[in-house]
Every structure is written in C-alpha cells, then in structure tokens.
PDB file of C-alpha atoms and ligand atoms in Angstrom:
ATOM      1  CA  UNK R 645     -45.627  -8.680  20.506  1.00  0.00           C
ATOM      2  CA  UNK R 646     -45.104  -5.316  21.151  1.00  0.00           C
ATOM      3  CA  UNK R 647     -47.463  -4.216  23.880  1.00  0.00           C
ATOM      4  CA  UNK R 648     -47.821   0.027  24.624  1.00  0.00           C
ATOM      5  CA  UNK R 649     -49.906   2.594  26.041  1.00  0.00           C
ATOM      6  CA  UNK R 650     -53.404   3.359  24.312  1.00  0.00           C
ATOM      7  CA  UNK R 651     -53.781   6.621  21.909  1.00  0.00           C
ATOM      8  CA  UNK R 652     -56.123   9.430  22.364  1.00  0.00           C
ATOM      9  CA  UNK R 653     -57.044   8.854  19.124  1.00  0.00           C
ATOM     10  CA  UNK R 654     -57.579   5.258  19.087  1.00  0.00           C
ATOM     11  CA  UNK R 655     -60.909   5.658  21.674  1.00  0.00           C
ATOM     12  CA  UNK R 656     -63.094   5.000  18.747  1.00  0.00           C
ATOM     13  CA  UNK R 657     -60.931   2.283  17.472  1.00  0.00           C
ATOM     14  CA  UNK R 658     -61.101   0.459  20.466  1.00  0.00           C
ATOM     15  CA  UNK R 659     -65.234   0.809  21.641  1.00  0.00           C
ATOM     16  CA  UNK R 660     -65.363  -0.724  18.742  1.00  0.00           C
ATOM     17  CA  UNK R 661     -63.269  -3.464  19.760  1.00  0.00           C
ATOM     18  CA  UNK R 662     -64.981  -3.891  23.220  1.00  0.00           C
ATOM     19  CA  UNK R 663     -68.269  -3.959  21.907  1.00  0.00           C
ATOM     20  CA  UNK R 664     -68.133  -6.417  19.093  1.00  0.00           C
ATOM     21  CA  UNK R 665     -65.630  -8.842  21.430  1.00  0.00           C
ATOM     22  CA  UNK R 666     -68.393  -7.983  24.662  1.00  0.00           C
ATOM     23  CA  UNK R 667     -71.148  -9.078  21.865  1.00  0.00           C
ATOM     24  CA  UNK R 668     -69.694 -12.623  20.835  1.00  0.00           C
ATOM     25  CA  UNK R 669     -68.765 -13.440  24.055  1.00  0.00           C
ATOM     26  CA  UNK R 670     -71.957 -12.226  26.240  1.00  0.00           C
ATOM     27  CA  UNK R 671     -74.624 -11.550  23.829  1.00  0.00           C
ATOM     28  CA  UNK R 672     -75.809 -15.114  24.270  1.00  0.00           C
ATOM     29  CA  UNK R 673     -75.382 -15.536  27.900  1.00  0.00           C
ATOM     30  CA  UNK R 674     -75.945 -12.433  30.143  1.00  0.00           C
ATOM     31  CA  UNK R 675     -79.749 -10.689  31.060  1.00  0.00           C
ATOM     32  CA  UNK R 676     -80.947  -8.780  27.549  1.00  0.00           C
ATOM     33  CA  UNK R 677     -81.147  -6.017  28.881  1.00  0.00           C
ATOM     34  CA  UNK R 678     -77.348  -6.141  29.807  1.00  0.00           C
ATOM     35  CA  UNK R 679     -76.703  -6.330  26.640  1.00  0.00           C
ATOM     36  CA  UNK R 680     -78.424  -3.274  25.160  1.00  0.00           C
ATOM     37  CA  UNK R 681     -77.461  -1.124  27.564  1.00  0.00           C
ATOM     38  CA  UNK R 682     -74.031  -2.084  26.519  1.00  0.00           C
ATOM     39  CA  UNK R 683     -74.605  -0.389  23.148  1.00  0.00           C
ATOM     40  CA  UNK R 684     -70.574   1.145  20.872  1.00  0.00           C
ATOM     41  CA  UNK R 685     -71.312   4.717  23.542  1.00  0.00           C
ATOM     42  CA  UNK R 686     -71.510   3.335  25.965  1.00  0.00           C
ATOM     43  CA  UNK R 687     -67.916   1.631  25.944  1.00  0.00           C
ATOM     44  CA  UNK R 688     -67.062   4.682  23.894  1.00  0.00           C
ATOM     45  CA  UNK R 689     -67.321   6.856  27.859  1.00  0.00           C
ATOM     46  CA  UNK R 690     -65.695   4.353  29.695  1.00  0.00           C
ATOM     47  CA  UNK R 691     -63.328   3.908  27.592  1.00  0.00           C
ATOM     48  CA  UNK R 692     -62.664   8.156  27.491  1.00  0.00           C
ATOM     49  CA  UNK R 693     -62.430   8.404  31.540  1.00  0.00           C
ATOM     50  CA  UNK R 694     -60.180   4.939  31.354  1.00  0.00           C
ATOM     51  CA  UNK R 695     -57.571   5.977  28.616  1.00  0.00           C
ATOM     52  CA  UNK R 696     -54.127   6.288  30.718  1.00  0.00           C
ATOM     53  CA  UNK R 697     -54.658   2.973  32.089  1.00  0.00           C
ATOM     54  CA  UNK R 698     -55.518   0.562  28.753  1.00  0.00           C
ATOM     55  CA  UNK R 699     -53.031  -1.077  27.298  1.00  0.00           C
ATOM     56  CA  UNK R 700     -53.292  -2.305  23.908  1.00  0.00           C
ATOM     57  CA  UNK R 701     -51.302  -4.400  20.752  1.00  0.00           C
ATOM     58  CA  UNK R 702     -51.774  -3.198  17.758  1.00  0.00           C
ATOM     59  CA  UNK R 703     -49.460  -0.595  15.104  1.00  0.00           C
ATOM     60  CA  UNK R 704     -50.754   3.240  16.348  1.00  0.00           C
ATOM     61  CA  UNK R 705     -54.222   4.607  15.024  1.00  0.00           C
ATOM     62  CA  UNK R 706     -54.243   0.092  14.153  1.00  0.00           C
ATOM     63  CA  UNK R 707     -55.126  -1.499  17.922  1.00  0.00           C
ATOM     64  CA  UNK R 708     -56.475  -5.985  18.213  1.00  0.00           C
ATOM     65  CA  UNK R 709     -56.662  -5.805  21.848  1.00  0.00           C
ATOM     66  CA  UNK R 710     -56.981  -3.796  24.762  1.00  0.00           C
ATOM     67  CA  UNK R 711     -56.443  -4.566  28.857  1.00  0.00           C
ATOM     68  CA  UNK R 712     -57.095  -2.571  31.756  1.00  0.00           C
ATOM     69  CA  UNK R 713     -55.806  -3.292  35.383  1.00  0.00           C
ATOM     70  CA  UNK R 714     -57.546  -1.517  37.632  1.00  0.00           C
ATOM     71  CA  UNK R 715     -56.250  -2.649  41.630  1.00  0.00           C
ATOM     72  CA  UNK R 716     -55.820  -5.937  42.022  1.00  0.00           C
ATOM     73  CA  UNK R 717     -57.990  -6.641  38.946  1.00  0.00           C
ATOM     74  CA  UNK R 718     -57.778  -7.773  35.890  1.00  0.00           C
ATOM     75  CA  UNK R 719     -60.886  -5.422  35.147  1.00  0.00           C
ATOM     76  CA  UNK R 720     -60.791  -6.116  31.408  1.00  0.00           C
ATOM     77  CA  UNK R 721     -59.479  -7.506  27.891  1.00  0.00           C
ATOM     78  CA  UNK R 722     -60.676  -7.744  25.142  1.00  0.00           C
ATOM     79  CA  UNK R 723     -59.431  -8.692  22.029  1.00  0.00           C
ATOM     80  CA  UNK R 724     -61.096  -8.188  18.248  1.00  0.00           C
ATOM     81  CA  UNK R 725     -61.789 -10.976  16.671  1.00  0.00           C
ATOM     82  CA  UNK R 726     -59.388 -11.575  14.049  1.00  0.00           C
ATOM     83  CA  UNK R 727     -56.506 -11.302  16.397  1.00  0.00           C
ATOM     84  CA  UNK R 728     -57.958 -13.410  18.600  1.00  0.00           C
ATOM     85  CA  UNK R 729     -55.904 -17.399  18.964  1.00  0.00           C
ATOM     86  CA  UNK R 730     -52.473 -15.312  17.826  1.00  0.00           C
ATOM     87  CA  UNK R 731     -51.161 -15.006  20.787  1.00  0.00           C
ATOM     88  CA  UNK R 732     -52.324 -10.976  20.930  1.00  0.00           C
ATOM     89  CA  UNK R 733     -54.135 -12.051  24.533  1.00  0.00           C
ATOM     90  CA  UNK R 734     -51.608 -13.762  25.448  1.00  0.00           C
ATOM     91  CA  UNK R 735     -49.106 -11.011  25.047  1.00  0.00           C
ATOM     92  CA  UNK R 736     -51.485  -8.003  26.838  1.00  0.00           C
ATOM     93  CA  UNK R 737     -51.860 -10.508  29.735  1.00  0.00           C
ATOM     94  CA  UNK R 738     -48.820 -11.838  30.563  1.00  0.00           C
ATOM     95  CA  UNK R 739     -47.861  -7.258  30.552  1.00  0.00           C
ATOM     96  CA  UNK R 740     -50.539  -6.724  32.831  1.00  0.00           C
ATOM     97  CA  UNK R 741     -49.530  -9.697  34.924  1.00  0.00           C
ATOM     98  CA  UNK R 742     -46.816  -7.560  35.635  1.00  0.00           C
ATOM     99  CA  UNK R 743     -48.584  -4.797  35.786  1.00  0.00           C
ATOM    100  CA  UNK R 744     -50.041  -5.578  38.840  1.00  0.00           C
ATOM    101  CA  UNK R 745     -46.939  -7.159  39.819  1.00  0.00           C
ATOM    102  CA  UNK R 746     -44.955  -4.217  39.903  1.00  0.00           C
ATOM    103  CA  UNK R 747     -47.564  -2.539  41.925  1.00  0.00           C
ATOM    104  CA  UNK R 748     -47.473  -4.817  45.219  1.00  0.00           C
ATOM    105  CA  UNK R 749     -50.768  -6.696  44.411  1.00  0.00           C
ATOM    106  CA  UNK R 750     -49.971 -10.140  45.564  1.00  0.00           C
ATOM    107  CA  UNK R 751     -53.070 -12.474  44.781  1.00  0.00           C
ATOM    108  CA  UNK R 752     -54.658  -9.812  41.356  1.00  0.00           C
ATOM    109  CA  UNK R 753     -58.566 -11.550  40.199  1.00  0.00           C
ATOM    110  CA  UNK R 754     -61.306 -11.216  37.578  1.00  0.00           C
ATOM    111  CA  UNK R 755     -64.465 -11.337  37.057  1.00  0.00           C
ATOM    112  CA  UNK R 756     -66.059 -13.606  34.035  1.00  0.00           C
ATOM    113  CA  UNK R 757     -69.063 -14.318  32.581  1.00  0.00           C
ATOM    114  CA  UNK R 758     -70.354 -17.573  33.288  1.00  0.00           C
ATOM    115  CA  UNK R 759     -70.365 -19.336  30.101  1.00  0.00           C
ATOM    116  CA  UNK R 760     -67.800 -17.301  28.546  1.00  0.00           C
ATOM    117  CA  UNK R 761     -66.234 -20.951  27.912  1.00  0.00           C
ATOM    118  CA  UNK R 762     -62.981 -19.372  25.556  1.00  0.00           C
ATOM    119  CA  UNK R 763     -62.309 -17.034  27.942  1.00  0.00           C
ATOM    120  CA  UNK R 764     -62.358 -19.253  30.735  1.00  0.00           C
ATOM    121  CA  UNK R 765     -59.714 -21.801  28.840  1.00  0.00           C
ATOM    122  CA  UNK R 766     -57.555 -18.905  28.093  1.00  0.00           C
ATOM    123  CA  UNK R 767     -58.297 -18.220  31.492  1.00  0.00           C
ATOM    124  CA  UNK R 768     -56.570 -21.475  32.877  1.00  0.00           C
ATOM    125  CA  UNK R 769     -54.037 -22.183  30.463  1.00  0.00           C
ATOM    126  CA  UNK R 770     -52.555 -18.957  32.155  1.00  0.00           C
ATOM    127  CA  UNK R 771     -52.259 -20.220  35.563  1.00  0.00           C
ATOM    128  CA  UNK R 772     -55.863 -18.803  36.508  1.00  0.00           C
ATOM    129  CA  UNK R 773     -57.351 -20.472  38.832  1.00  0.00           C
ATOM    130  CA  UNK R 774     -61.375 -20.667  39.046  1.00  0.00           C
ATOM    131  CA  UNK R 775     -62.103 -20.419  42.946  1.00  0.00           C
ATOM    132  CA  UNK R 776     -66.553 -19.883  42.710  1.00  0.00           C
ATOM    133  CA  UNK R 777     -68.514 -17.495  41.780  1.00  0.00           C
ATOM    134  CA  UNK R 778     -69.477 -13.148  43.171  1.00  0.00           C
ATOM    135  CA  UNK R 779     -71.818 -11.195  41.991  1.00  0.00           C
ATOM    136  CA  UNK R 780     -70.717  -8.941  40.173  1.00  0.00           C
ATOM    137  CA  UNK R 781     -72.567  -4.785  40.595  1.00  0.00           C
ATOM    138  CA  UNK R 782     -72.939  -3.471  36.734  1.00  0.00           C
ATOM    139  CA  UNK R 783     -74.100   0.820  37.042  1.00  0.00           C
ATOM    140  CA  UNK R 784     -75.291   1.497  32.882  1.00  0.00           C
ATOM    141  CA  UNK R 785     -77.283   3.510  32.360  1.00  0.00           C
ATOM    142  CA  UNK R 786     -80.740   1.700  32.102  1.00  0.00           C
ATOM    143  CA  UNK R 787     -80.024   0.702  35.693  1.00  0.00           C
ATOM    144  CA  UNK R 788     -78.040  -1.437  37.545  1.00  0.00           C
ATOM    145  CA  UNK R 789     -78.047  -5.435  37.375  1.00  0.00           C
ATOM    146  CA  UNK R 790     -76.450  -7.828  38.968  1.00  0.00           C
ATOM    147  CA  UNK R 791     -74.731 -10.571  37.796  1.00  0.00           C
ATOM    148  CA  UNK R 792     -73.646 -13.969  38.964  1.00  0.00           C
ATOM    149  CA  UNK R 793     -70.087 -14.528  37.404  1.00  0.00           C
ATOM    150  CA  UNK R 794     -66.781 -16.798  37.802  1.00  0.00           C
ATOM    151  CA  UNK R 795     -64.196 -15.528  40.030  1.00  0.00           C
ATOM    152  CA  UNK R 796     -60.654 -16.473  38.809  1.00  0.00           C
ATOM    153  CA  UNK R 797     -57.955 -15.711  40.920  1.00  0.00           C
ATOM    154  CA  UNK R 798     -53.534 -16.001  40.280  1.00  0.00           C
ATOM    155  CA  UNK R 799     -50.993 -15.147  42.307  1.00  0.00           C
ATOM    156  CA  UNK R 800     -48.618 -12.795  40.867  1.00  0.00           C
ATOM    157  CA  UNK R 801     -45.210 -13.599  41.870  1.00  0.00           C
ATOM    158  CA  UNK R 802     -42.621 -11.062  42.334  1.00  0.00           C
ATOM    159  CA  UNK R 803     -39.100 -10.512  41.019  1.00  0.00           C
ATOM    160  CA  UNK R 804     -36.673  -9.807  44.287  1.00  0.00           C
ATOM    161  CA  UNK R 805     -33.896  -7.432  42.602  1.00  0.00           C
TER     162      UNK R 805
HETATM  163  C1  COA W1223     -60.963 -14.171  25.630  1.00  0.00           C
HETATM  164  C2  COA W1223     -59.825 -13.601  24.722  1.00  0.00           C
HETATM  165  C3  COA W1223     -59.159 -12.653  25.024  1.00  0.00           C
HETATM  166  C4  COA W1223     -59.189 -14.674  24.917  1.00  0.00           C
HETATM  167  O1  COA W1223     -58.453 -15.029  23.746  1.00  0.00           O
HETATM  168  P1  COA W1223     -57.870 -15.573  22.249  1.00  0.00           P
HETATM  169  O2  COA W1223     -56.433 -14.774  21.517  1.00  0.00           O
HETATM  170  O3  COA W1223     -59.148 -16.349  21.420  1.00  0.00           O
HETATM  171  O4  COA W1223     -57.367 -16.711  22.830  1.00  0.00           O
HETATM  172  P2  COA W1223     -56.707 -17.658  23.118  1.00  0.00           P
HETATM  173  O5  COA W1223     -57.107 -18.506  21.660  1.00  0.00           O
HETATM  174  O6  COA W1223     -54.707 -18.360  23.104  1.00  0.00           O
HETATM  175  O7  COA W1223     -57.324 -19.451  23.873  1.00  0.00           O
HETATM  176  C5  COA W1223     -58.813 -19.237  23.434  1.00  0.00           C
HETATM  177  C6  COA W1223     -58.713 -20.737  24.498  1.00  0.00           C
HETATM  178  O8  COA W1223     -60.172 -21.465  24.675  1.00  0.00           O
HETATM  179  C7  COA W1223     -60.334 -22.686  23.710  1.00  0.00           C
HETATM  180  N1  COA W1223     -61.556 -21.883  22.980  1.00  0.00           N
HETATM  181  C8  COA W1223     -61.781 -21.843  22.003  1.00  0.00           C
HETATM  182  N2  COA W1223     -63.449 -22.115  21.856  1.00  0.00           N
HETATM  183  C9  COA W1223     -63.773 -22.478  22.837  1.00  0.00           C
HETATM  184  C10 COA W1223     -64.815 -22.567  22.884  1.00  0.00           C
HETATM  185  N3  COA W1223     -66.501 -22.408  23.246  1.00  0.00           N
HETATM  186  N4  COA W1223     -65.049 -23.429  24.818  1.00  0.00           N
HETATM  187  C11 COA W1223     -63.812 -23.554  25.044  1.00  0.00           C
HETATM  188  N5  COA W1223     -62.560 -23.081  24.719  1.00  0.00           N
HETATM  189  C12 COA W1223     -62.781 -22.465  23.976  1.00  0.00           C
HETATM  190  C13 COA W1223     -59.582 -22.252  22.340  1.00  0.00           C
HETATM  191  O9  COA W1223     -58.775 -23.870  21.649  1.00  0.00           O
HETATM  192  C14 COA W1223     -57.827 -21.448  23.157  1.00  0.00           C
HETATM  193  O10 COA W1223     -57.400 -22.948  24.089  1.00  0.00           O
HETATM  194  P3  COA W1223     -56.168 -23.583  23.595  1.00  0.00           P
HETATM  195  O11 COA W1223     -54.842 -23.132  23.825  1.00  0.00           O
HETATM  196  O12 COA W1223     -56.376 -24.892  24.239  1.00  0.00           O
HETATM  197  O13 COA W1223     -56.659 -24.172  22.273  1.00  0.00           O
HETATM  198  C15 COA W1223     -60.444 -13.491  24.022  1.00  0.00           C
HETATM  199  O14 COA W1223     -60.997 -14.993  23.080  1.00  0.00           O
HETATM  200  C16 COA W1223     -61.552 -12.702  23.468  1.00  0.00           C
HETATM  201  O15 COA W1223     -61.175 -11.162  23.440  1.00  0.00           O
HETATM  202  N6  COA W1223     -62.569 -13.423  23.384  1.00  0.00           N
HETATM  203  C17 COA W1223     -63.957 -11.683  23.954  1.00  0.00           C
HETATM  204  C18 COA W1223     -64.127 -10.889  25.270  1.00  0.00           C
HETATM  205  C19 COA W1223     -63.999 -11.851  25.817  1.00  0.00           C
HETATM  206  O16 COA W1223     -64.940 -12.661  26.450  1.00  0.00           O
HETATM  207  N7  COA W1223     -63.480 -11.280  26.921  1.00  0.00           N
HETATM  208  C20 COA W1223     -62.936 -12.099  28.781  1.00  0.00           C
HETATM  209  C21 COA W1223     -64.188 -11.205  29.236  1.00  0.00           C
HETATM  210  S1  COA W1223     -63.827 -12.122  30.620  1.00  0.00           S
END
C-alpha cells in the first residue's frame, strides 16, 4: 500500500477524515467542551499549518487516512471509517516509524485518549507498549484542556548500512 505526501488540495478531505474519525473515537470519552472545540474548521486550520508533514494513503484527491510525525512523537493517525481494518493504518504507522527511525529517534511516543480501545489494540499489535498515563495540554480556540491520556512508546530500530 502506497504512502505518500499529502497535497494542499486535499486539506478539505483530510479535515473531514480527521473531524469524523476524531468524533468516532473521542466524543464519548473526553469532556464535552473539548468535543465542542474540535470543529471541522479547527482541524482544517491545523492541517493547513502542517501540510508539509502529512503522509497519506489513497489516490490523489481521495485520501483515506493520514499520519503526522512531530519530533519524536507520532502526533496524529486517523483513518476513515470505511478504510479501518483494511491495512491502511498499518501502512501509515510503518511509514511513520521509518521516518522516526531515519531521523534518529531512539524511542518514539504517542498519546492515546484513555478508553480509545480500538486505537490501543491497534498500537499494541504494532509493537507499541503502554507505559502509563500523562497529561496532555490541549490548546483550542475555547481555551486549554488538560487531559489525562495513555502514553505509548516504541523503540525504533536502526538499519546499519
Ligand atoms: C486507530 C486507527 C488508526 C486504527 O486503524 P484500524 O484500521 O482501525 O486498525 P485495525 O483494524 O488494523 O486494528 C484495530 C484492532 O482493534 C480491534 N478492535 C476494534 N474495535 C475494538 C474495541 N472496541 N475494543 C478493542 N479492540 C477493538 C480490531 O478487532 C483490531 O484488532 P485485531 O486486528 O486483533 O482484530 C483507526 O481505528 C482510527 O482511525 N480510529 C479513529 C481515530 C483514532 O482513534 N485515531 C487514533 C488516535 S490516538
């Protein structure tokens, strides 16, 4: 499955994927104020700022999922409902992990909302380990939210050439 860089013209579709998938996974398990703050427009703005770091699966103009790496963090991973269980997420995480390893990260981390059981199962089957909880400080246009989350880590391997 091909993983490629996102195109600027795909921001609307990516914002739709992020908005819908975020709600599927989080609306029932995070504070209602945070759900209200996570509008389609807020996701779109964040994607516009991050466009050069977005990796996607899907034909041009029709992405079905995306990932974003930030420093040593797997920062975002979202797949459309229709493409879950299809290997899209596995392709995106493998691509993100090779990016992390190539940039010299030894131990990568990610935050997962407590109770997001599908994502947790997915990360664990990809070799990530839940090492405890941490508090994520989430900035939104409606103010800051402090959210306790599961922290996952995975040691990145290096290819010696
Ligand atoms: C998280 C995500 C990227 C994973 O991709 P995916 O295609 O769904 O992953 P997979 O189907 O390969 O793996 C999910 C696993 O969870 C299992 N699962 C499904 N629903 C579950 C539930 N409610 N509780 C526990 N496990 C569940 C699946 O059976 C599968 O495990 P299996 O392969 O052993 O059968 C995708 O589900 C997604 O985008 N979710 C919404 C957004 C999200 O949560 N993003 C992550 C934010 S941290």
